[in-house]
PDB file of C-alpha atoms in Angstrom:
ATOM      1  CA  UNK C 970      42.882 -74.417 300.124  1.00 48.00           C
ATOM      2  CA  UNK C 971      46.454 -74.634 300.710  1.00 46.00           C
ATOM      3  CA  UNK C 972      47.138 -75.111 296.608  1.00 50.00           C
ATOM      4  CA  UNK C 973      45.056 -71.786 295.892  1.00 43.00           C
ATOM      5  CA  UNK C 974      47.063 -70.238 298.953  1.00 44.00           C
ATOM      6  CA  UNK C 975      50.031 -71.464 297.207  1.00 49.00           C
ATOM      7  CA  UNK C 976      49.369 -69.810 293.874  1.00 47.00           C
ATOM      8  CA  UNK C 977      48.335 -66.736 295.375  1.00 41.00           C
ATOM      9  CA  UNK C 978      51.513 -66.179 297.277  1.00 49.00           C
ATOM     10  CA  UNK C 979      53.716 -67.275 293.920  1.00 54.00           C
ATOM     11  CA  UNK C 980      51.761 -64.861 292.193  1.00 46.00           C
ATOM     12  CA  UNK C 981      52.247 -62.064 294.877  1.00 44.00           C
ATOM     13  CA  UNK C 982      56.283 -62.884 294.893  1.00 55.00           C
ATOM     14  CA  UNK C 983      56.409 -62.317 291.176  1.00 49.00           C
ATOM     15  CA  UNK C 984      54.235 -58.737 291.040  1.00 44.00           C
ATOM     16  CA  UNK C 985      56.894 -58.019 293.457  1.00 45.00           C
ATOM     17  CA  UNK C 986      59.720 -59.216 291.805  1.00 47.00           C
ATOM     18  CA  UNK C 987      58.571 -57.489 288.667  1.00 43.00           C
ATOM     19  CA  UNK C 988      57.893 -54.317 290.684  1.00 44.00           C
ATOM     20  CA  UNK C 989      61.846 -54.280 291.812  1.00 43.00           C
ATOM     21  CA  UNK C 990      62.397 -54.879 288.130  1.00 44.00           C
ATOM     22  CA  UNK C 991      60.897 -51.862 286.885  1.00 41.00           C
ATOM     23  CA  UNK C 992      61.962 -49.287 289.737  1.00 44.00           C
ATOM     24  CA  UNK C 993      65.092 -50.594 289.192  1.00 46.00           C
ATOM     25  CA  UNK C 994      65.368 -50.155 285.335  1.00 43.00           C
ATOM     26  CA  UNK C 995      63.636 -46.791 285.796  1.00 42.00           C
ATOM     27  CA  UNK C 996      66.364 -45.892 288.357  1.00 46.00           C
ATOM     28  CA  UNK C 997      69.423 -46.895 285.869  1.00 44.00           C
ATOM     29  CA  UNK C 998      67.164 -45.201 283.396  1.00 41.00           C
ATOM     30  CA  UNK C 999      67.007 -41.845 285.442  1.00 41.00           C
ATOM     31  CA  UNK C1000      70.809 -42.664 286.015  1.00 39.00           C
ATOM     32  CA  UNK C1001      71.821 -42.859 282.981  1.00 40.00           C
ATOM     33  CA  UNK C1002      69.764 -39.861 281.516  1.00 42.00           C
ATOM     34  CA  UNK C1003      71.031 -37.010 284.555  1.00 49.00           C
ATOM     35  CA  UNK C1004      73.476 -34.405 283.209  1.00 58.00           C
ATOM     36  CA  UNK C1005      76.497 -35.143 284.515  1.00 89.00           C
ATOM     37  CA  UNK C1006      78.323 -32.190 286.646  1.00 95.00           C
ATOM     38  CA  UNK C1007      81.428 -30.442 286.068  1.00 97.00           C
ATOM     39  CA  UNK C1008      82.724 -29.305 289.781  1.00 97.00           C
ATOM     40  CA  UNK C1009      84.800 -25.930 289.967  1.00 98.00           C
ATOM     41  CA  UNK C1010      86.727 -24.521 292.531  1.00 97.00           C
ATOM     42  CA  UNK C1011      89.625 -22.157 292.446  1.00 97.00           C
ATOM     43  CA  UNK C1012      91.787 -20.939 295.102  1.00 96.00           C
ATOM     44  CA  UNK C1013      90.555 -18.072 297.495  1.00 94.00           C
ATOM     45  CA  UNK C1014      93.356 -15.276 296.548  1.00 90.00           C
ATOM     46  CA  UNK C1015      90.316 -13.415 297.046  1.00 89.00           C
ATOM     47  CA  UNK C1016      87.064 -13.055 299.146  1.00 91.00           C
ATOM     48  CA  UNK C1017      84.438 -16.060 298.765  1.00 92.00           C
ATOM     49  CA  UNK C1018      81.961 -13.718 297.290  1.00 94.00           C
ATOM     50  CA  UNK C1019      84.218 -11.523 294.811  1.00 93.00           C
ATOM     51  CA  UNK C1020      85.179 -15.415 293.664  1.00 95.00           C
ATOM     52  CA  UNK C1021      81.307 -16.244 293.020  1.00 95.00           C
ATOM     53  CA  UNK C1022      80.412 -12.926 291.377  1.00 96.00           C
ATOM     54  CA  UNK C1023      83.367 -13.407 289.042  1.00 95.00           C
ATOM     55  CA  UNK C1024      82.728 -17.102 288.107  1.00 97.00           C
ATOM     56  CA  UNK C1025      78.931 -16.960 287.390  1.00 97.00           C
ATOM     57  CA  UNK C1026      78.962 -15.853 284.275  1.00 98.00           C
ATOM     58  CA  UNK C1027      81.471 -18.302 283.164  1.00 98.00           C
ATOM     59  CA  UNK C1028      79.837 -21.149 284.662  1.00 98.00           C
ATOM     60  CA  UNK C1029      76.203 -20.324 282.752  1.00 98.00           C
ATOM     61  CA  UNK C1030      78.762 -20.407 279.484  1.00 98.00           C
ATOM     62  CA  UNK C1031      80.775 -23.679 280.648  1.00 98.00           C
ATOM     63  CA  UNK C1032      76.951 -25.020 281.173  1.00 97.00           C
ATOM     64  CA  UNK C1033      76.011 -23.379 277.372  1.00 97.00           C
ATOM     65  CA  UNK C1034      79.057 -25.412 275.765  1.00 96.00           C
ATOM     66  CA  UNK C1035      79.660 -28.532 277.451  1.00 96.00           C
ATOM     67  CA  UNK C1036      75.811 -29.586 278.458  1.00 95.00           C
ATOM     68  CA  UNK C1037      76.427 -30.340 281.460  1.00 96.00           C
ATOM     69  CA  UNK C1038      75.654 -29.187 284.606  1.00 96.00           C
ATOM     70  CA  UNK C1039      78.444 -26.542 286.458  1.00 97.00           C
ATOM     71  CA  UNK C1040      78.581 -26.208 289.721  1.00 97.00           C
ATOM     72  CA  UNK C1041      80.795 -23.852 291.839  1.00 97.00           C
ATOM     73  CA  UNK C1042      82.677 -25.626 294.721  1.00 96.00           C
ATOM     74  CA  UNK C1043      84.380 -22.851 297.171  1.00 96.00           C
ATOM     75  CA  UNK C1044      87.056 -24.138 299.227  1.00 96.00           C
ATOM     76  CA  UNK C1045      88.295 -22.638 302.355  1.00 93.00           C
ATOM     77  CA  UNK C1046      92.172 -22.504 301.390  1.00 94.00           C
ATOM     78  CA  UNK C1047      95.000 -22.760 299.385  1.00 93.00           C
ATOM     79  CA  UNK C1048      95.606 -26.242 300.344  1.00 93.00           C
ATOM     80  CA  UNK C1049      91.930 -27.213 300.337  1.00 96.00           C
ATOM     81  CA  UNK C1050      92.074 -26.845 296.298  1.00 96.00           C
ATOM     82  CA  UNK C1051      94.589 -28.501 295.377  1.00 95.00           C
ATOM     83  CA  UNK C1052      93.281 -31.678 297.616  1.00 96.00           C
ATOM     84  CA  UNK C1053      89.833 -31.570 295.613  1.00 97.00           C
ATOM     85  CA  UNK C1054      90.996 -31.690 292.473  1.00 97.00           C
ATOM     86  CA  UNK C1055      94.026 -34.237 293.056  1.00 95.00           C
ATOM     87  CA  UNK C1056      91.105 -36.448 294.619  1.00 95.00           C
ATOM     88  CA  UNK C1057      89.048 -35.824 291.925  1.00 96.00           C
ATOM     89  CA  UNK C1058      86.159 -34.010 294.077  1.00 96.00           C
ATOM     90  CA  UNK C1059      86.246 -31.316 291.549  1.00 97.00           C
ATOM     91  CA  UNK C1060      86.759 -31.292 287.996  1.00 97.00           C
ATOM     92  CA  UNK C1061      88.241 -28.206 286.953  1.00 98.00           C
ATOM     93  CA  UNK C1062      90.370 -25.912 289.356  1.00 98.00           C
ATOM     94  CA  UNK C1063      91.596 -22.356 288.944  1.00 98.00           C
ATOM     95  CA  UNK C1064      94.963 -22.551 290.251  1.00 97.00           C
ATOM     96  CA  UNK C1065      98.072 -20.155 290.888  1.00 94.00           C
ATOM     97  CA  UNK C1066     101.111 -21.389 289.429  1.00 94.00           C
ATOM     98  CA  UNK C1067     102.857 -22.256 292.610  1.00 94.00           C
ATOM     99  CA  UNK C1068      99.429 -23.593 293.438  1.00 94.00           C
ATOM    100  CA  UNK C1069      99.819 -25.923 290.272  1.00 96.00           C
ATOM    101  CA  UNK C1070     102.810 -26.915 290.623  1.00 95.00           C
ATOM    102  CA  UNK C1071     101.925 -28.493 294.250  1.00 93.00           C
ATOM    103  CA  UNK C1072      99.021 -29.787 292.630  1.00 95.00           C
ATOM    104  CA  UNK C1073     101.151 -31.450 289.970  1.00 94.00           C
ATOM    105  CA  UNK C1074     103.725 -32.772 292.533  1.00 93.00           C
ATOM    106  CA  UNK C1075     101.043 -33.965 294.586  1.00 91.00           C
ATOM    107  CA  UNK C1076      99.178 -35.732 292.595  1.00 94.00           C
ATOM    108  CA  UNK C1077     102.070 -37.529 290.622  1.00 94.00           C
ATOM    109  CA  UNK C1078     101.785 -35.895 287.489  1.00 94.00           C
ATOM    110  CA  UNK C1079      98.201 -36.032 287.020  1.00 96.00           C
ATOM    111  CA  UNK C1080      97.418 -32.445 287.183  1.00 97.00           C
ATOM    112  CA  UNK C1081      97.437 -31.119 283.838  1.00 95.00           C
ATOM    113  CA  UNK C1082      97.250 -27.390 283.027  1.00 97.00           C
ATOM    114  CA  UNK C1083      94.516 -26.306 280.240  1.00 97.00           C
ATOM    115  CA  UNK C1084      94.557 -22.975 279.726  1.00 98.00           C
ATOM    116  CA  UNK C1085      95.866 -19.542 281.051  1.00 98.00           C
ATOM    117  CA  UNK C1086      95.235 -16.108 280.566  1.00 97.00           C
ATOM    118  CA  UNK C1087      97.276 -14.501 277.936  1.00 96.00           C
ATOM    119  CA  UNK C1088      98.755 -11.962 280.869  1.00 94.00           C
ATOM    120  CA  UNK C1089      99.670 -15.199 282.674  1.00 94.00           C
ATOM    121  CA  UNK C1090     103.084 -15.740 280.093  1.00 93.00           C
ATOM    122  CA  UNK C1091     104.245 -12.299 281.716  1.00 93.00           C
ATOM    123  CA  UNK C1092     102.644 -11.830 285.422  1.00 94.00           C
ATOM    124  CA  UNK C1093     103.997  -9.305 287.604  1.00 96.00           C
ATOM    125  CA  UNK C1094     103.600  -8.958 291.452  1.00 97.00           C
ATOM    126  CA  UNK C1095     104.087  -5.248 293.185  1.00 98.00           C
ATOM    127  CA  UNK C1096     105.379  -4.448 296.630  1.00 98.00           C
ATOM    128  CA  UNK C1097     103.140  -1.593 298.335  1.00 98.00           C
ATOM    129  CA  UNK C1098     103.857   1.037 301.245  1.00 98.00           C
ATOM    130  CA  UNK C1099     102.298   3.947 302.665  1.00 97.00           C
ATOM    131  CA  UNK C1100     103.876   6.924 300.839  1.00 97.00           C
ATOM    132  CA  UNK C1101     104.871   8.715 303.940  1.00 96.00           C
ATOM    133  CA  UNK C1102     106.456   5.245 305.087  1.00 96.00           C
ATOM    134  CA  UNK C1103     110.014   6.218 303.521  1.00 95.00           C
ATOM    135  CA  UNK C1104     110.154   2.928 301.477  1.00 97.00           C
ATOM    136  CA  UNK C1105     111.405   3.855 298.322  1.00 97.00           C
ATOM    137  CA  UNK C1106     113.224   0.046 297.605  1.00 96.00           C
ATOM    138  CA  UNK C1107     113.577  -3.543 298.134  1.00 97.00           C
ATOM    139  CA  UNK C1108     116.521  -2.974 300.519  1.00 96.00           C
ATOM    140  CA  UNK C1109     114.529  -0.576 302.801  1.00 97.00           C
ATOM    141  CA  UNK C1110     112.493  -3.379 304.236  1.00 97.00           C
ATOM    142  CA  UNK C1111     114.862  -4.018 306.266  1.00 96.00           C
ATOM    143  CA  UNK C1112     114.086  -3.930 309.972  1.00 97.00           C
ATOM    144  CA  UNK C1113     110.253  -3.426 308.642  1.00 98.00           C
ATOM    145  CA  UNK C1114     107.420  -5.515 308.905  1.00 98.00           C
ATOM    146  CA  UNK C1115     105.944  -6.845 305.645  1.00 98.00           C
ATOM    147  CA  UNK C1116     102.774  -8.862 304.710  1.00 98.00           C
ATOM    148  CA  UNK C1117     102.108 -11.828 302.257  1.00 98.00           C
ATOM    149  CA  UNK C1118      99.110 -13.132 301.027  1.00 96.00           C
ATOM    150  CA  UNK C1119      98.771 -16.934 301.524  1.00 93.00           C
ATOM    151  CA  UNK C1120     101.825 -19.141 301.829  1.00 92.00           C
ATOM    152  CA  UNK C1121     100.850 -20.367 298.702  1.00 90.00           C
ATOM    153  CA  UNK C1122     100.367 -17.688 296.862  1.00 92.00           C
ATOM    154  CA  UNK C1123     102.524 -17.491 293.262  1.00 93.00           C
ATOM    155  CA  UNK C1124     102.305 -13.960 293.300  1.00 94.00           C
ATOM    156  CA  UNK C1125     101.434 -12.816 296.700  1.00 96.00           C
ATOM    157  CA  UNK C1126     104.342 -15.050 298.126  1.00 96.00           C
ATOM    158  CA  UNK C1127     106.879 -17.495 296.362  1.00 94.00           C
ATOM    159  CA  UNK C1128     107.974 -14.974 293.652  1.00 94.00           C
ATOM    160  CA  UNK C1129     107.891 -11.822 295.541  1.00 96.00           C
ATOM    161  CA  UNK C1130     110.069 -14.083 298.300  1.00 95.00           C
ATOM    162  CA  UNK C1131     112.274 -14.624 295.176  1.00 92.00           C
ATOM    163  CA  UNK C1132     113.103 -11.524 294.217  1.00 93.00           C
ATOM    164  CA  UNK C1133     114.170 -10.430 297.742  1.00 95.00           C
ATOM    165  CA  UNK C1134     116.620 -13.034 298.262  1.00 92.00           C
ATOM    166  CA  UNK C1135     117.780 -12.219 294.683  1.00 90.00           C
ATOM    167  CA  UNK C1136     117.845  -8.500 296.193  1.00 92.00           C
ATOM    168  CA  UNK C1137     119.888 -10.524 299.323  1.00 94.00           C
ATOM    169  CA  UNK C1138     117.121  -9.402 301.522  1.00 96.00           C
ATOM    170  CA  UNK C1139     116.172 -12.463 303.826  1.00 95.00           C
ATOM    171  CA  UNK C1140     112.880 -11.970 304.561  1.00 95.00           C
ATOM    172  CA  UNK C1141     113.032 -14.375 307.547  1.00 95.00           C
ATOM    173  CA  UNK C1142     116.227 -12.381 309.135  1.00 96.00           C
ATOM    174  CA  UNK C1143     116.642  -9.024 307.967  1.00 97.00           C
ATOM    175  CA  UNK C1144     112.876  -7.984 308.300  1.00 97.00           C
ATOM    176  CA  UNK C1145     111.287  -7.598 311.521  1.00 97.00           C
ATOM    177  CA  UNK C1146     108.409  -9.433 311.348  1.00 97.00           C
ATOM    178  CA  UNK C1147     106.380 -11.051 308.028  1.00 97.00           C
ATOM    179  CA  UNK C1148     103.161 -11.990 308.147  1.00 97.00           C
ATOM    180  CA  UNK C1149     100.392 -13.992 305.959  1.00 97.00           C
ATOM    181  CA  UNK C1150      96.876 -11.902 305.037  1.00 97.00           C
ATOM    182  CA  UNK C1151      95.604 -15.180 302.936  1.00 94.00           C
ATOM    183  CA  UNK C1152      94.411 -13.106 300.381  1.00 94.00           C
ATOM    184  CA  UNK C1153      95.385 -10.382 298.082  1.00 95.00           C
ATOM    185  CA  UNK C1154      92.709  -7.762 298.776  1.00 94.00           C
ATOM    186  CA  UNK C1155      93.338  -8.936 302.910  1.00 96.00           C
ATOM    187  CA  UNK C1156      97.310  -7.427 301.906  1.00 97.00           C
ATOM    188  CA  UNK C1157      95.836  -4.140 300.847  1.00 97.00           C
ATOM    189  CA  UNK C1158      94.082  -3.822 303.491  1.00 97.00           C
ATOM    190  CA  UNK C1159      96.738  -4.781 306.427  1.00 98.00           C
ATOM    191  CA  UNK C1160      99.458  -2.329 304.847  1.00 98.00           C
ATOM    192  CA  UNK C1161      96.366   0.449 304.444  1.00 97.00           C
ATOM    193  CA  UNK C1162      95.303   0.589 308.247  1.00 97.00           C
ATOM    194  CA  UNK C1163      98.604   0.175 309.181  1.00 97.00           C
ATOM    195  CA  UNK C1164      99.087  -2.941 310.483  1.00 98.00           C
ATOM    196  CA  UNK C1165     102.223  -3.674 308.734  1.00 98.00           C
ATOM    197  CA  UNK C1166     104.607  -1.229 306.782  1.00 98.00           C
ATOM    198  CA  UNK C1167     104.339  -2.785 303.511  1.00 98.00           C
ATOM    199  CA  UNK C1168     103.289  -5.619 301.498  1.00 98.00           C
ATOM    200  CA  UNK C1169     103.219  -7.954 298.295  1.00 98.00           C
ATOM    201  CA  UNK C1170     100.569  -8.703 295.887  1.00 97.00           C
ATOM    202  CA  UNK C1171      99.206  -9.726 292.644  1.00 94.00           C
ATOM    203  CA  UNK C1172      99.590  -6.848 289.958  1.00 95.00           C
ATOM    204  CA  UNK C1173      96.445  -7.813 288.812  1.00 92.00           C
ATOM    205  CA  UNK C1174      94.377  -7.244 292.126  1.00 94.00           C
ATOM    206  CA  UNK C1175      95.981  -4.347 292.410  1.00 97.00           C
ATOM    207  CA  UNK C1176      94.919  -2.596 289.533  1.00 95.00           C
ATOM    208  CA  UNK C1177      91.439  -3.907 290.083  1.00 93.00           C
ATOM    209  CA  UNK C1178      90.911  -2.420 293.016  1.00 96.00           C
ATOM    210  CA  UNK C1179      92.627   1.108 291.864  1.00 96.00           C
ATOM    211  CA  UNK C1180      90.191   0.887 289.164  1.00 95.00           C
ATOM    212  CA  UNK C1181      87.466   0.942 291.023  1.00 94.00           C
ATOM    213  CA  UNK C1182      88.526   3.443 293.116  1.00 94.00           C
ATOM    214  CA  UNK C1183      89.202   1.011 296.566  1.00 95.00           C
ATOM    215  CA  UNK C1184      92.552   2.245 296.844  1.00 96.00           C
ATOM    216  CA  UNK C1185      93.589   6.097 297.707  1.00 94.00           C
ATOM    217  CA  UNK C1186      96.794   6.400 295.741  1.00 94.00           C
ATOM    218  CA  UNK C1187      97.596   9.287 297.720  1.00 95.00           C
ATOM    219  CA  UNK C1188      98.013   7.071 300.825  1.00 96.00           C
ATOM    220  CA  UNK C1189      99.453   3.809 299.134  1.00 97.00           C
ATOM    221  CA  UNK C1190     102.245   3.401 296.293  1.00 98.00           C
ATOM    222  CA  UNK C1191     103.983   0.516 294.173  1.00 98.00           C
ATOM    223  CA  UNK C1192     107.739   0.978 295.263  1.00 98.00           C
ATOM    224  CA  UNK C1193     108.420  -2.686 293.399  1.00 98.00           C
ATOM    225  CA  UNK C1194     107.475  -4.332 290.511  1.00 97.00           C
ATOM    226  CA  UNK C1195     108.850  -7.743 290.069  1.00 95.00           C
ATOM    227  CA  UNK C1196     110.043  -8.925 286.751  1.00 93.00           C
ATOM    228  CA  UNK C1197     107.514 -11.150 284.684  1.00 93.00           C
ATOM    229  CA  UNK C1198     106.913 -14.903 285.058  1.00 93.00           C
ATOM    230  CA  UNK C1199     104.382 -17.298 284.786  1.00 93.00           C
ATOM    231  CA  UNK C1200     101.665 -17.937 286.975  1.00 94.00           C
ATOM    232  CA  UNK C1201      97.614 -18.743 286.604  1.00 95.00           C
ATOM    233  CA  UNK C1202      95.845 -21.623 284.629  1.00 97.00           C
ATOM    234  CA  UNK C1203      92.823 -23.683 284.936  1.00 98.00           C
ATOM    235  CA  UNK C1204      93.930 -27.569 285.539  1.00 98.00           C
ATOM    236  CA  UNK C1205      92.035 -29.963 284.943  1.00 98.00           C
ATOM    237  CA  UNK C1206      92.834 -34.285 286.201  1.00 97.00           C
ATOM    238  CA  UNK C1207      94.720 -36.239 283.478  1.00 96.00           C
ATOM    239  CA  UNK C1208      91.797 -38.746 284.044  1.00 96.00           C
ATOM    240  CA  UNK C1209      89.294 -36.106 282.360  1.00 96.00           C
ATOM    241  CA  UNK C1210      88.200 -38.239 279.325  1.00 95.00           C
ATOM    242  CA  UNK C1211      89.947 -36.661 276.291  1.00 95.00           C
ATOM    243  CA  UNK C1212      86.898 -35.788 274.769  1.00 95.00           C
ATOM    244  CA  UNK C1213      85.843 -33.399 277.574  1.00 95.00           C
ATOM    245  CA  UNK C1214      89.074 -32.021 277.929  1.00 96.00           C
ATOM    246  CA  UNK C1215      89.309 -30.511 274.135  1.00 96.00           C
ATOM    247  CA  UNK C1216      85.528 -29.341 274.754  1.00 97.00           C
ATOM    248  CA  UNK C1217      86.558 -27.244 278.021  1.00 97.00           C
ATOM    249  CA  UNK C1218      89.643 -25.609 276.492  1.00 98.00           C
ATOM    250  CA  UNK C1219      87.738 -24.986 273.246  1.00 98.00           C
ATOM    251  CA  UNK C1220      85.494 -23.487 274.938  1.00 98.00           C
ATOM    252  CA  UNK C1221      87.838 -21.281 276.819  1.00 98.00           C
ATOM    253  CA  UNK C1222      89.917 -20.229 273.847  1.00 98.00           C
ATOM    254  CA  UNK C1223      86.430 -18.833 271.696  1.00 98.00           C
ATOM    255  CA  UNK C1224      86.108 -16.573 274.314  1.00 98.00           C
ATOM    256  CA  UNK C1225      86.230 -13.068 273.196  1.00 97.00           C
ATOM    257  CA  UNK C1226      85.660  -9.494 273.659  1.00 97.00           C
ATOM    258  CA  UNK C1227      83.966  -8.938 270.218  1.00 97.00           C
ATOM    259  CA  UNK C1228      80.713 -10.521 271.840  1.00 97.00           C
ATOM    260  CA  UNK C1229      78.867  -9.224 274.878  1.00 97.00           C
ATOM    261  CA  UNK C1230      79.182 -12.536 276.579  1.00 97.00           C
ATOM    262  CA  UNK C1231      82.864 -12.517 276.166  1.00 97.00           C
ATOM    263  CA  UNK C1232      83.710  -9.938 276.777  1.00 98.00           C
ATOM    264  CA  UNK C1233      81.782  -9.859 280.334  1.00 98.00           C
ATOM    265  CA  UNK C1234      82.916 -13.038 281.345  1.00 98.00           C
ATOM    266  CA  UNK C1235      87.051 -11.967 280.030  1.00 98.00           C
ATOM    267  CA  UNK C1236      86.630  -8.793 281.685  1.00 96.00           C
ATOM    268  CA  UNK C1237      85.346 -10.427 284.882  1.00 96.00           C
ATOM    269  CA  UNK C1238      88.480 -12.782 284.841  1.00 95.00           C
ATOM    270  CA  UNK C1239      90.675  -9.623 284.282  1.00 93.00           C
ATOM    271  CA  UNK C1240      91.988 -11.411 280.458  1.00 95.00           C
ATOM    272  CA  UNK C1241      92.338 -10.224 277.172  1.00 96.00           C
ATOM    273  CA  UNK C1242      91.883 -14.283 276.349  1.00 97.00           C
ATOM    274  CA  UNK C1243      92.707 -17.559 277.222  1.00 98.00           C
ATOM    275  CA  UNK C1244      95.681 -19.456 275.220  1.00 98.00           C
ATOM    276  CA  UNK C1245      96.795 -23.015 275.576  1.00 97.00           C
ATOM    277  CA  UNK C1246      99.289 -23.715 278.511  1.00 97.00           C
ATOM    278  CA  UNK C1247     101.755 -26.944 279.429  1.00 95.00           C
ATOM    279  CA  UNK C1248     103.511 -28.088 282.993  1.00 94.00           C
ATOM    280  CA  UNK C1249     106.842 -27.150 281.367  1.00 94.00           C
ATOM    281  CA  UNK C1250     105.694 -23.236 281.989  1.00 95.00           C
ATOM    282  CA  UNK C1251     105.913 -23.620 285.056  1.00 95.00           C
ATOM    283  CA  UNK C1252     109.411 -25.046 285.886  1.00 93.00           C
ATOM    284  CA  UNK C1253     110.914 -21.709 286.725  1.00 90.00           C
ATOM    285  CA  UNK C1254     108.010 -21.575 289.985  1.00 93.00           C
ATOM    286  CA  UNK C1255     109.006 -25.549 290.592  1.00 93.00           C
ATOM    287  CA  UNK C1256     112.751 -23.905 290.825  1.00 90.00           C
ATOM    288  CA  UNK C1257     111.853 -20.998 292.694  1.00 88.00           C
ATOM    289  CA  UNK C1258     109.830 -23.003 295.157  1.00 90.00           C
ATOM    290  CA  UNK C1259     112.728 -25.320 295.785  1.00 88.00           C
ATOM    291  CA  UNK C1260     115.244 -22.853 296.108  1.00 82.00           C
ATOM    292  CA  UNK C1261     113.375 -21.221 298.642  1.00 81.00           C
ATOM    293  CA  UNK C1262     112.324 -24.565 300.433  1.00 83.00           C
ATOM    294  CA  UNK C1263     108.531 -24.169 300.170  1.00 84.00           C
ATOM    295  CA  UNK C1264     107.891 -27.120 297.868  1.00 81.00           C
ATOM    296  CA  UNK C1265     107.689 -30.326 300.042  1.00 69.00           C
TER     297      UNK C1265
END
């Protein structure tokens, strides 16, 4: 009795053995066979669902010419984007060129820029007033109160900082109060209801939303427009396998306007098309952002 109670257990230990077997070699099977995911985020220069309506299109495309699986990774902050892409929780990032360079210092190096928009060789940010406010020039901000976008902001911040201490306007000293919206749209709105008597922002948001009819040029004006200079790309981590990487920016650069799908997707990300980029673009932010101590 015990030798046929013997064999029966044996027997029972190796169905179960085999069992673990199999699950397990389905498991590395199912593994090994799941699309992998290419995580997006960019920073929030505008409002979480203006971000999402413009990147859907260009994530069902990304999905179309990579095979893989996108998904869209919102982030709550400037800061908060270029953390998940220097710890590799997201694979792609749409960053601002001051955003990039912190991205680049921060992660050694390893934050490579892909591609930019072809208006990113010659971006422009524009100072906005009330046009009853009597602003007609940099140097009549003195004594006024002024809004930024984020503190991190290429356009809505570091550059437009800039070019008022190149106008010897300090904007910490000679203006009575600045303040931080977080977001370009968030500047319109602060210098339209009057919280603050003027304020700086992308060129690009700004003709957006004059487009579509969100601002009342009879109430608000451009009184500055800086001079040109680099700014947006999508970065990617120098880990990226190299493969992947000449996929993504391929796929960026056939974009075009001659096809339906381009040209939704190009006019959604406010480009003409996407060209090839490099880190050395954006040494004239690195300098600004040092000269005006915000790089750390």
């Amino acid at each position: 009795m015990s030798s046929l109670f013997h064999h029966v257990s044996r027997a029972l230990q190796g169905i179960a053995t085999a069992s673990l077997i199999i699950a397990s070699s389905i498991g590395s099977a199912q593994a090994q066979t799941s699309p992998p995911v290419l995580r997006v985020t960019a920073i929030p220069d505008e409002s979480p669902t203006e971000l999402a309506r413009k990147f859907a299109p260009l994530g069902k495309y990304l999905e179309k010419e990579l095979g893989v699986k996108v998904e869209w990774t919102p982030v709550t902050d400037y800061a908060a984007a270029v953390e998940a892409l220097a710890n590799k929780k997201v694979e792609l990032a749409w960053f601002g060129g001051f955003t990039f360079v912190q991205a680049n210092v921060r992660s050694g190096g390893k934050i490579v820029p892909l591609v930019q928009r072809e208006e990113d060789e010659k971006f422009r940010s524009v100072f906005i007033t009330d046009t009853q406010s009597g602003i007609r020039k940099l140097e009549d901000l003195k004594g006024k109160t002024l809004s930024f976008g984020s503190a991190s902001s290429t356009s809505g911040h570091l550059m437009p900082r800039s070019f008022l201490l190149a106008a010897k306007i300090n904007p910490d000293t000679d203006l009575k109060r600045i303040s931080f919206s977080g977001a370009h749209d968030a500047t319109v709105a602060a210098v339209a209801s009057g919280k603050v008597d003027a304020g700086a922002l992308n060129i690009s948001v700004w003709e957006k939303l004059v487009a579509e009819k969100k601002v009342d040029t009879g109430t608000l004006k451009v009184f500055f427009t800086t001079p040109p200079y680099y700014d947006y790309n999508w970065s990617v981590h120098a880990d990226m396998p190299a493969a992947t990487k000449e996929k993504l920016k391929a796929a960026f650069l056939k974009l075009s306007p001659s096809t339906p799908e381009g040209k939704e997707i190009l006019e959604l990300q406010r480009a003409t098309k996407f060209v090839p980029t490099q880190p050395e673009n954006y040494a004239g932010i690195k300098a600004a952002a040092e000269n005006a101590g915000l790089l750390k």
